[in-house]
mmCIF file of C-alpha atoms in Angstrom:
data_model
loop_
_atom_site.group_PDB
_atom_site.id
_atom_site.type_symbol
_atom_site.label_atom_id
_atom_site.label_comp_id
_atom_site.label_asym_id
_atom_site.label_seq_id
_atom_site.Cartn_x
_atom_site.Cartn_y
_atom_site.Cartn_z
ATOM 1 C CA UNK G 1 132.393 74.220 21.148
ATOM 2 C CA UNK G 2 134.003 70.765 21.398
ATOM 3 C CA UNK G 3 136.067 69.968 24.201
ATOM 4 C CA UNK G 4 139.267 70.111 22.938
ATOM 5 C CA UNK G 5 138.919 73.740 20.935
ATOM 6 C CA UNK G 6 140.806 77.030 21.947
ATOM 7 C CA UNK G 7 139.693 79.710 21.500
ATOM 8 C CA UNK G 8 142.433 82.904 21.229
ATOM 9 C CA UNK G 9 141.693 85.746 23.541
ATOM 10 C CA UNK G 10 140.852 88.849 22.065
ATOM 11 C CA UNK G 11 141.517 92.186 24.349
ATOM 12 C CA UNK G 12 138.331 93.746 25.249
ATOM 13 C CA UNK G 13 137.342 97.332 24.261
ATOM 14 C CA UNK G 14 141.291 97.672 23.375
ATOM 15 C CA UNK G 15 141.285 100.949 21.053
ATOM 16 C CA UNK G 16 138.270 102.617 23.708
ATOM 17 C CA UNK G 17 141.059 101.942 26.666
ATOM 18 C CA UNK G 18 144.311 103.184 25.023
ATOM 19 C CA UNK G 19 141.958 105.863 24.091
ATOM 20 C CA UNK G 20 141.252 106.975 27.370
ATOM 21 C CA UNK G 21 144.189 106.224 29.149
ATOM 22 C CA UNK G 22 146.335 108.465 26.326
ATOM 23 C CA UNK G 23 149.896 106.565 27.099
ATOM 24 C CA UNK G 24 152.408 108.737 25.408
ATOM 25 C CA UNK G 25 156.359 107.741 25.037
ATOM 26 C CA UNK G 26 157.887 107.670 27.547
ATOM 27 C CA UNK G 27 155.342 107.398 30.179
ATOM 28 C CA UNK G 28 154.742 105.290 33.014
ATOM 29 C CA UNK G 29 152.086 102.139 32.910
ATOM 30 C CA UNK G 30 150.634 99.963 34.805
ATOM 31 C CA UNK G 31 148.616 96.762 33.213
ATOM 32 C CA UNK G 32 147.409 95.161 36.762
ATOM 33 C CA UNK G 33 145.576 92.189 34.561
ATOM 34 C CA UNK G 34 148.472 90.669 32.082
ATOM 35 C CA UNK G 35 146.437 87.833 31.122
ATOM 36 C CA UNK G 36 147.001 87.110 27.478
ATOM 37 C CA UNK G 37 148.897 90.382 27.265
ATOM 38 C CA UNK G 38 146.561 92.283 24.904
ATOM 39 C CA UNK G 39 146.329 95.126 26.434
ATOM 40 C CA UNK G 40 149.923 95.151 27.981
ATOM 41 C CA UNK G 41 151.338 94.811 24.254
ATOM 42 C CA UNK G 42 149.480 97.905 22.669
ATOM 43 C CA UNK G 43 150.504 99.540 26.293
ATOM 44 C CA UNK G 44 154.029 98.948 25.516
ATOM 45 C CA UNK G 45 153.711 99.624 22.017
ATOM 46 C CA UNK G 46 152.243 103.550 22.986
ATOM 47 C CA UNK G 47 155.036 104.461 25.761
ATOM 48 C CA UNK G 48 157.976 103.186 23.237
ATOM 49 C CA UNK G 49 160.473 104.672 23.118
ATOM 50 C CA UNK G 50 161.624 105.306 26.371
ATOM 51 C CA UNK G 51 158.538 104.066 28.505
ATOM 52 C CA UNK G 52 158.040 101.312 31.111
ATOM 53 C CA UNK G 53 155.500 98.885 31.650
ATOM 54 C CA UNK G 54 154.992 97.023 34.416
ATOM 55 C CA UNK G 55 152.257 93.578 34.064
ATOM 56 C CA UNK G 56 150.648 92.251 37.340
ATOM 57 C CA UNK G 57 148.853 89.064 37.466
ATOM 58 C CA UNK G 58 148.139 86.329 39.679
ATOM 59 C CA UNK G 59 148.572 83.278 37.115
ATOM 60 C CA UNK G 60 152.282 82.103 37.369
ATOM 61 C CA UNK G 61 151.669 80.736 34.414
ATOM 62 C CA UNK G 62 150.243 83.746 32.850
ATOM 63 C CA UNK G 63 153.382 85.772 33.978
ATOM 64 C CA UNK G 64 156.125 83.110 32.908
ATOM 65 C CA UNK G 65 154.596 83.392 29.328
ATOM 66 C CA UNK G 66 154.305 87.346 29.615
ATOM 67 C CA UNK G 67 157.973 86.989 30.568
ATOM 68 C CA UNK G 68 158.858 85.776 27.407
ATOM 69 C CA UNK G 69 156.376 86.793 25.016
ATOM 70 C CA UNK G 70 157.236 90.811 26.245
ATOM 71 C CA UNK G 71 161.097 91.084 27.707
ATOM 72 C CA UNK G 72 160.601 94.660 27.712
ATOM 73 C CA UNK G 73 158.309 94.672 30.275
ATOM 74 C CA UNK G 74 158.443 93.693 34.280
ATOM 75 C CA UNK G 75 156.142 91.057 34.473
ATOM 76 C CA UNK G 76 155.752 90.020 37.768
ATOM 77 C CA UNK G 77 153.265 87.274 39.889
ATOM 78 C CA UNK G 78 150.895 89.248 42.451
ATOM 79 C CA UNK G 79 147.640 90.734 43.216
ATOM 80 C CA UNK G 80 146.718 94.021 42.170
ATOM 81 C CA UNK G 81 145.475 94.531 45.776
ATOM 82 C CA UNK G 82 148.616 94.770 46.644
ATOM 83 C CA UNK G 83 149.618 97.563 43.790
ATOM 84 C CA UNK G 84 150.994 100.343 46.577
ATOM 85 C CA UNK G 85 153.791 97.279 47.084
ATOM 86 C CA UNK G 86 154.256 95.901 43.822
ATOM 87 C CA UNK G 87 155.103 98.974 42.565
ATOM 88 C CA UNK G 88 157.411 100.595 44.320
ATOM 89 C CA UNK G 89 158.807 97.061 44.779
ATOM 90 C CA UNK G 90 159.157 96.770 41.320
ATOM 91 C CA UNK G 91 161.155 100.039 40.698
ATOM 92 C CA UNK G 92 157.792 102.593 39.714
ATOM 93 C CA UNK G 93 156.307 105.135 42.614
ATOM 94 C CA UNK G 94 154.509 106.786 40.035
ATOM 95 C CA UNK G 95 152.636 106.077 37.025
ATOM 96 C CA UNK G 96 151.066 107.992 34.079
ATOM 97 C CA UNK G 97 148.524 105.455 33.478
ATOM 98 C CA UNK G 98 146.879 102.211 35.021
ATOM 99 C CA UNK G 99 144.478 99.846 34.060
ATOM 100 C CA UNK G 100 142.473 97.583 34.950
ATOM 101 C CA UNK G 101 141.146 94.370 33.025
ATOM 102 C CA UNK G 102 138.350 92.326 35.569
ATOM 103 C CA UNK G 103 137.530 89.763 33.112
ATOM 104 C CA UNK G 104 139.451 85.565 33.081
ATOM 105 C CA UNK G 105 141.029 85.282 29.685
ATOM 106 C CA UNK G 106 140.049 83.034 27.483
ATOM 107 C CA UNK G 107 143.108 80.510 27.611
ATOM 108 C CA UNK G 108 141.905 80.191 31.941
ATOM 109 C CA UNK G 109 138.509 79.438 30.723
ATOM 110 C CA UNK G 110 139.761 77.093 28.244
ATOM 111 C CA UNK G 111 141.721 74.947 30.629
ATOM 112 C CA UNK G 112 139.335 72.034 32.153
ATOM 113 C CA UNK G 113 141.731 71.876 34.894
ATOM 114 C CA UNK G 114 141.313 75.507 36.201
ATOM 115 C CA UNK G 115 137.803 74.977 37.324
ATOM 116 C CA UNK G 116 136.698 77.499 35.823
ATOM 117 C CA UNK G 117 133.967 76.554 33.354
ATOM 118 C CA UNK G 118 130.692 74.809 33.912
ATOM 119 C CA UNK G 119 130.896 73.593 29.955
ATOM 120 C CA UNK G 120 134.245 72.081 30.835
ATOM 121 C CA UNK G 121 134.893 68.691 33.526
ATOM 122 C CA UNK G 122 137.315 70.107 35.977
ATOM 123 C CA UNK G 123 138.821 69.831 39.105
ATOM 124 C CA UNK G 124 136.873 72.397 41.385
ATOM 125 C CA UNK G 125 139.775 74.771 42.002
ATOM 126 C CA UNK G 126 139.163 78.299 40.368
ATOM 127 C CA UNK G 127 142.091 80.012 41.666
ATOM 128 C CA UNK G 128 143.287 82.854 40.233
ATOM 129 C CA UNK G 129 146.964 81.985 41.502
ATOM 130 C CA UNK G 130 146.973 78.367 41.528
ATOM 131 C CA UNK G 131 149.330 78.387 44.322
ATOM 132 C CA UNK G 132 146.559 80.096 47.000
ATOM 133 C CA UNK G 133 145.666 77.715 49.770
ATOM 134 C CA UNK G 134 141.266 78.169 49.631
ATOM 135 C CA UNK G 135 140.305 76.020 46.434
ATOM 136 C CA UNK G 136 136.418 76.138 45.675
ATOM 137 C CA UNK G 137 136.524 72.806 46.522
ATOM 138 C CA UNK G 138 137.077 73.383 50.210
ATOM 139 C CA UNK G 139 134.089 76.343 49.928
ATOM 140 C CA UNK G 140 131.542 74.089 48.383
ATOM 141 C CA UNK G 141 132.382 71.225 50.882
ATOM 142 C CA UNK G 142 133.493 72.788 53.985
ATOM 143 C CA UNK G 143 130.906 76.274 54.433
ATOM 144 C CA UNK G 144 128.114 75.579 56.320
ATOM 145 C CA UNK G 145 124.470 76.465 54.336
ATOM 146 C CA UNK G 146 123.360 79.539 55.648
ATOM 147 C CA UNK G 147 127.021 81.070 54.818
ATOM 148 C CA UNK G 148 126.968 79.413 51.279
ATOM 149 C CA UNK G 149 123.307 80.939 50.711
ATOM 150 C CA UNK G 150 124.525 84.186 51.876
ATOM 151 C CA UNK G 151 127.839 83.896 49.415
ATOM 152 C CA UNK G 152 125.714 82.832 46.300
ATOM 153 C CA UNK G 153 122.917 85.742 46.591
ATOM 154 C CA UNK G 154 125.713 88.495 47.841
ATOM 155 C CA UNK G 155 128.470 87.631 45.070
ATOM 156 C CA UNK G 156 126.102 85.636 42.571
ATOM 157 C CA UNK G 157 123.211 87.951 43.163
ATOM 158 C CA UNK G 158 120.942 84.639 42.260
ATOM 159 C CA UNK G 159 117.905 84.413 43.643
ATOM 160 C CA UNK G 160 117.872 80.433 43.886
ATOM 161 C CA UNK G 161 120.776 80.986 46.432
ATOM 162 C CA UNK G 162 119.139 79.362 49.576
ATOM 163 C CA UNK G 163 117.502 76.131 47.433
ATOM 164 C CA UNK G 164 121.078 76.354 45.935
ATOM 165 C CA UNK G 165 122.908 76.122 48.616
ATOM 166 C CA UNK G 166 120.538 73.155 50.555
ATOM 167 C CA UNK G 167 121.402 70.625 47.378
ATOM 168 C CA UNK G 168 125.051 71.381 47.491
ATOM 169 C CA UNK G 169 125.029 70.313 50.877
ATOM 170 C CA UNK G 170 123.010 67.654 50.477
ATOM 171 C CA UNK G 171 125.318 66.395 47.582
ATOM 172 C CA UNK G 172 128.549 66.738 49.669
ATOM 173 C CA UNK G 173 131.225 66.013 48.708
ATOM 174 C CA UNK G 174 131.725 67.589 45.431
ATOM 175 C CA UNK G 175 134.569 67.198 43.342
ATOM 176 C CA UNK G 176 134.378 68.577 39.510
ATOM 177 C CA UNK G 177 132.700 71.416 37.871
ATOM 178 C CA UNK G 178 130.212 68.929 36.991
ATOM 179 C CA UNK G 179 129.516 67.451 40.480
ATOM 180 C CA UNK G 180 128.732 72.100 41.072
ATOM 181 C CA UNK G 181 126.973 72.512 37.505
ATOM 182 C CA UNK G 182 124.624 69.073 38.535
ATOM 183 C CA UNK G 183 123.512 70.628 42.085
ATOM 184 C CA UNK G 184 122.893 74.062 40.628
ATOM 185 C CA UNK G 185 120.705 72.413 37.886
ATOM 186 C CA UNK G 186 119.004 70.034 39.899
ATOM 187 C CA UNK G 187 118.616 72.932 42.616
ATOM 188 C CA UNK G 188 116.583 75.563 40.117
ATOM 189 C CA UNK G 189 113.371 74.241 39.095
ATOM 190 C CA UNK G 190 113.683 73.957 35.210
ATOM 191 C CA UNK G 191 110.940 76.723 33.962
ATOM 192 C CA UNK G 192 112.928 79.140 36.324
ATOM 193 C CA UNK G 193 116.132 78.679 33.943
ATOM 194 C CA UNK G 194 117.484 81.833 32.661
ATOM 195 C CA UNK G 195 117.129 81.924 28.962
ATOM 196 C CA UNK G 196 120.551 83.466 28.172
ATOM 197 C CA UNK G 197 122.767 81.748 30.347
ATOM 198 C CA UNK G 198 123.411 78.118 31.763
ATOM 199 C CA UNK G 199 121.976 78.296 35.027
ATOM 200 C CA UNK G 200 124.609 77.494 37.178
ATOM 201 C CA UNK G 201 126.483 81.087 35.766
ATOM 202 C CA UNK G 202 126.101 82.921 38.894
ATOM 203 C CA UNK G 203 126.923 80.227 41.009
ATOM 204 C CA UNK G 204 130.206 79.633 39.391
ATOM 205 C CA UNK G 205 130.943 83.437 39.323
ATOM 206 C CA UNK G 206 130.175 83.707 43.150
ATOM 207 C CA UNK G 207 132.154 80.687 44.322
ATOM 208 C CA UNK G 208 135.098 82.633 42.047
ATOM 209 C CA UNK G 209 135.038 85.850 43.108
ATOM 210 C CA UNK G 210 134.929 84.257 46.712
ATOM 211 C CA UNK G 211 137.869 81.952 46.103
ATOM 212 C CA UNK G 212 139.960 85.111 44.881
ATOM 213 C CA UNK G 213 138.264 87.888 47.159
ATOM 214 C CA UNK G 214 137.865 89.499 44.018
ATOM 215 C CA UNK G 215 135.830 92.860 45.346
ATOM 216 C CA UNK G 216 137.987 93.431 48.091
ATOM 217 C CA UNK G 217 141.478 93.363 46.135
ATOM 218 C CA UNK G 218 139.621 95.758 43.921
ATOM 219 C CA UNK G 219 139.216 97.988 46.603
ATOM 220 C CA UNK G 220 142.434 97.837 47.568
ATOM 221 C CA UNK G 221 143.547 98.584 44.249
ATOM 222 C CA UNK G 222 141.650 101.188 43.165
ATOM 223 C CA UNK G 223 142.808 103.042 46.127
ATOM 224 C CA UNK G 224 146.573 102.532 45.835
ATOM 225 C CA UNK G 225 146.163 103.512 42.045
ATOM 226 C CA UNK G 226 144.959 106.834 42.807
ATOM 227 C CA UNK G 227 148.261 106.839 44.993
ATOM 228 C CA UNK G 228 150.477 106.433 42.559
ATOM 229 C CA UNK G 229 148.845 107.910 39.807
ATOM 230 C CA UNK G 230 150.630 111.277 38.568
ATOM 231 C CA UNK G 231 148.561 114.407 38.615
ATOM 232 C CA UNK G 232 146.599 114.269 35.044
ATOM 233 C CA UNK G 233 147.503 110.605 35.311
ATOM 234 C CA UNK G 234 144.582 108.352 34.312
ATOM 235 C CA UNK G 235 143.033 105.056 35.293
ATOM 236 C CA UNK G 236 140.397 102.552 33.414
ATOM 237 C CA UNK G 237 138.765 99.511 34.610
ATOM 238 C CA UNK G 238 136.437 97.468 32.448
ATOM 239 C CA UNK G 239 134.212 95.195 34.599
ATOM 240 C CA UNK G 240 132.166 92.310 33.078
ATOM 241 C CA UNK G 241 129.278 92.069 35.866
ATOM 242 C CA UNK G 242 127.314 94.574 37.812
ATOM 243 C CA UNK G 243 128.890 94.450 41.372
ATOM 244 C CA UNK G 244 132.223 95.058 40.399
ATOM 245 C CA UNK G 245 131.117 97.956 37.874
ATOM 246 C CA UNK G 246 128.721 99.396 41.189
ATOM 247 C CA UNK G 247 132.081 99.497 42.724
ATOM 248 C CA UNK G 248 134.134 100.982 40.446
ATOM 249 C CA UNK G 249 130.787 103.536 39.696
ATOM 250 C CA UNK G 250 131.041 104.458 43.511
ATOM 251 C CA UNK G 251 134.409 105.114 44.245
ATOM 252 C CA UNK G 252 134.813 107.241 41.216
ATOM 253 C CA UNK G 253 132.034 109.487 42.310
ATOM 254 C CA UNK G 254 133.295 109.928 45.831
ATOM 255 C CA UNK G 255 136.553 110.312 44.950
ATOM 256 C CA UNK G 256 135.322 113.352 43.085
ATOM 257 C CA UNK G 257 133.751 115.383 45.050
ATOM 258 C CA UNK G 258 135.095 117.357 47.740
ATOM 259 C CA UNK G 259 132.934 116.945 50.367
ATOM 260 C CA UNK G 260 131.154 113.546 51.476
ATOM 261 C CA UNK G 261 128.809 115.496 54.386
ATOM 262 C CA UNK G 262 125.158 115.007 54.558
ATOM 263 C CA UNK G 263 123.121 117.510 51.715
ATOM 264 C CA UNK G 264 121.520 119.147 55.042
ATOM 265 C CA UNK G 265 124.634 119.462 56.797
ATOM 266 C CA UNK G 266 125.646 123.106 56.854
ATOM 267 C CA UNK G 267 129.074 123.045 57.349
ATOM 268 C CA UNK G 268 131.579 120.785 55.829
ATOM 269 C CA UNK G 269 133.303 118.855 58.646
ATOM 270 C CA UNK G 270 134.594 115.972 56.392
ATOM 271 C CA UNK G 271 137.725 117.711 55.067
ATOM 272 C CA UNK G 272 137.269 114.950 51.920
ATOM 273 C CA UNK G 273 138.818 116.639 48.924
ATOM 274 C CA UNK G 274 138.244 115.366 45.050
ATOM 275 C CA UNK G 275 141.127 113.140 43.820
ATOM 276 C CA UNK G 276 139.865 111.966 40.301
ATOM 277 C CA UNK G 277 137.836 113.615 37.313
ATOM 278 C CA UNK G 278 135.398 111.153 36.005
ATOM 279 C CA UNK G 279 136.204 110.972 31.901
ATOM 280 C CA UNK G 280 132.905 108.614 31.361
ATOM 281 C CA UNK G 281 129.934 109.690 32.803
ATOM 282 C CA UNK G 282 128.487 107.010 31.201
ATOM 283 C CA UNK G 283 130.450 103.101 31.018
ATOM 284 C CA UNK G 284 131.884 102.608 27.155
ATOM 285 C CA UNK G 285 130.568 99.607 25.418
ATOM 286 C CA UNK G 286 131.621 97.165 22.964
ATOM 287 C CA UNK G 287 130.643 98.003 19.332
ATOM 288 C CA UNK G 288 127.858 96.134 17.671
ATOM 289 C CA UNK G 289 131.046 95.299 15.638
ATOM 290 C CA UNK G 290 133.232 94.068 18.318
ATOM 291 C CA UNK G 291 130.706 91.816 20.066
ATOM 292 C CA UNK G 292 130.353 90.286 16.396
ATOM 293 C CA UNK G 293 133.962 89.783 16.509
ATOM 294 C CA UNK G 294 134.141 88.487 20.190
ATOM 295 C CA UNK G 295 131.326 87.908 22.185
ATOM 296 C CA UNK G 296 132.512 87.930 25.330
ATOM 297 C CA UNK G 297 132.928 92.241 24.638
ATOM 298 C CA UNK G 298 128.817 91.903 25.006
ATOM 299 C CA UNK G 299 129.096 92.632 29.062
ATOM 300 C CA UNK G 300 131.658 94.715 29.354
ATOM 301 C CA UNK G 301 131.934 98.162 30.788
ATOM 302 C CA UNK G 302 135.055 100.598 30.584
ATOM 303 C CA UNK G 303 135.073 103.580 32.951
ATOM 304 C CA UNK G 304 137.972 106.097 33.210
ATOM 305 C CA UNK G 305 139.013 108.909 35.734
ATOM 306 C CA UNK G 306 141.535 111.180 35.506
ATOM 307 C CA UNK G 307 144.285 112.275 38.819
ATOM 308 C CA UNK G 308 143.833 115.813 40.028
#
């Protein structure tokens, strides 16, 4: 793809989410990941007449376009970590459905200037809301070796983390995407590369999710949506990577069950009662047709619960 192509952003698993979530008029929604607005639009489009939809995301400049493109909605700048505020802040202490969209839209990968993209010169930045003070470039530069190892193998799960880690240091300071992309490159010897992706993929994704502490407002969020959530309310999250979908896998299957003691453990003493029905045992996956359609579809995973 040249360097000055677009490429629109096409909702992932879409149909599979309204699907699952089963907004009705008049119901209450929750679309914690505007980004293009996909999935907010066909949100909004199932609760009218007479529902509300409320859009959370951290790009101000995703939410001043939301704001115009969808004037029916509240469309407001914030972390979905911080959903038991935003909500109530924003007029909704209940909601009939939430979701949850993990992946960077197409227009932030798009934009050199985000930081985002190894294929793409850059400033290193990679924040989420672009008005946070920790930049990648201050990670990259600033955390000493062992900690940027650890970082890269914990977020990145890459196993070139430590060799990683010694040429970024040793190439300090780095500037651009392709000042990171170089080190990562240089740093993996080349019959080790990965045949189906750029090797400096889990690199990029670690420094990211680190920039935006991108498991732990999960967290957060997944337990203030159960909070809010009405009883026979439902919640999806579609994850693009395995640690966030190990996540999401664990906290729906402890938050239904009722008790959390050891197996051996003869009496319950955990007073832990089930909050959610799992609705996918198994994640849903793209369609052979929709990963023709959009490739990006090809790692997702969609996994829905239902409030007691």
């Amino acid at each position: 793809m040249g360097q000055g192509q677009k490429t629109e952003h096409v909702p992932v698993l879409l149909q599979a989410s309204i699907e699952l979530l089963q907004p009705r008029p008049g119901s209450v929604v929750i679309d914690c990941t505007f980004g293009a607005g996909g999935h907010s639009r066909a949100l909004l489009e199932a609760v009218s007449p007479g529902g509300r939809l409320l859009a959370i995301d951290r790009d101000p400049a995703a939410v001043a376009k939301g704001r115009i493109e969808l004037p029916q909605a509240v469309v407001v700048q914030g972390d979905f970590g911080d959903l038991g505020r935003l909500a109530p802040a924003n007029g909704i202490e209940r909601a009939d459905a939430i979701l949850f969209d993990l992946g960077l839209s197409s227009v932030q990968l798009d934009d050199a200037e985000r930081g985002f993209s190894f294929s793409r010169e850059g400033p290193l930045d990679m924040r989420l809301d672009t008005t946070a003070p920790v930049t990648a470039e201050r990670l990259v530069n600033q955390l000493p070796r062992a900690e940027l190892a650890q970082l890269i193998r914990r977020l990145g799960e890459e196993r070139w983390a430590a060799r990683i880690a010694e040429f970024i240091v040793r190439r300090r300071p780095l500037r651009t995407t392709r000042d990171l992309a170089a080190a990562v490159e240089a740093a993996i010897p080349r019959a080790a590369w990965p045949r189906d992706i750029h090797p400096a993929t889990r690199t990029f994704q670690a420094v990211r999710m680190a920039v935006n502490d991108e498991l732990g407002s999960l967290e957060r969020g997944l337990k203030s949506a159960i909070q809010i959530l009405t009883p026979g309310g439902r919640m999806a999250t579609i994850c693009f990577h395995s640690l966030e979908d190990r996540l999401v896998k664990s906290y729906y299957n402890v938050e239904s069950k009722d008790c959390l003691c050891p197996p051996k453990q003869p009496v319950c003493t955990c007073a832990h009662r089930a909050t959610l029905r799992i609705l996918t045992r198994h994640p849903v996956r793209a369609s052979e047709e929709e990963v023709r359609r959009n490739p990006r579809s090809r790692s997702a995973k969609l996994r829905a619960a239902e409030r007691i």
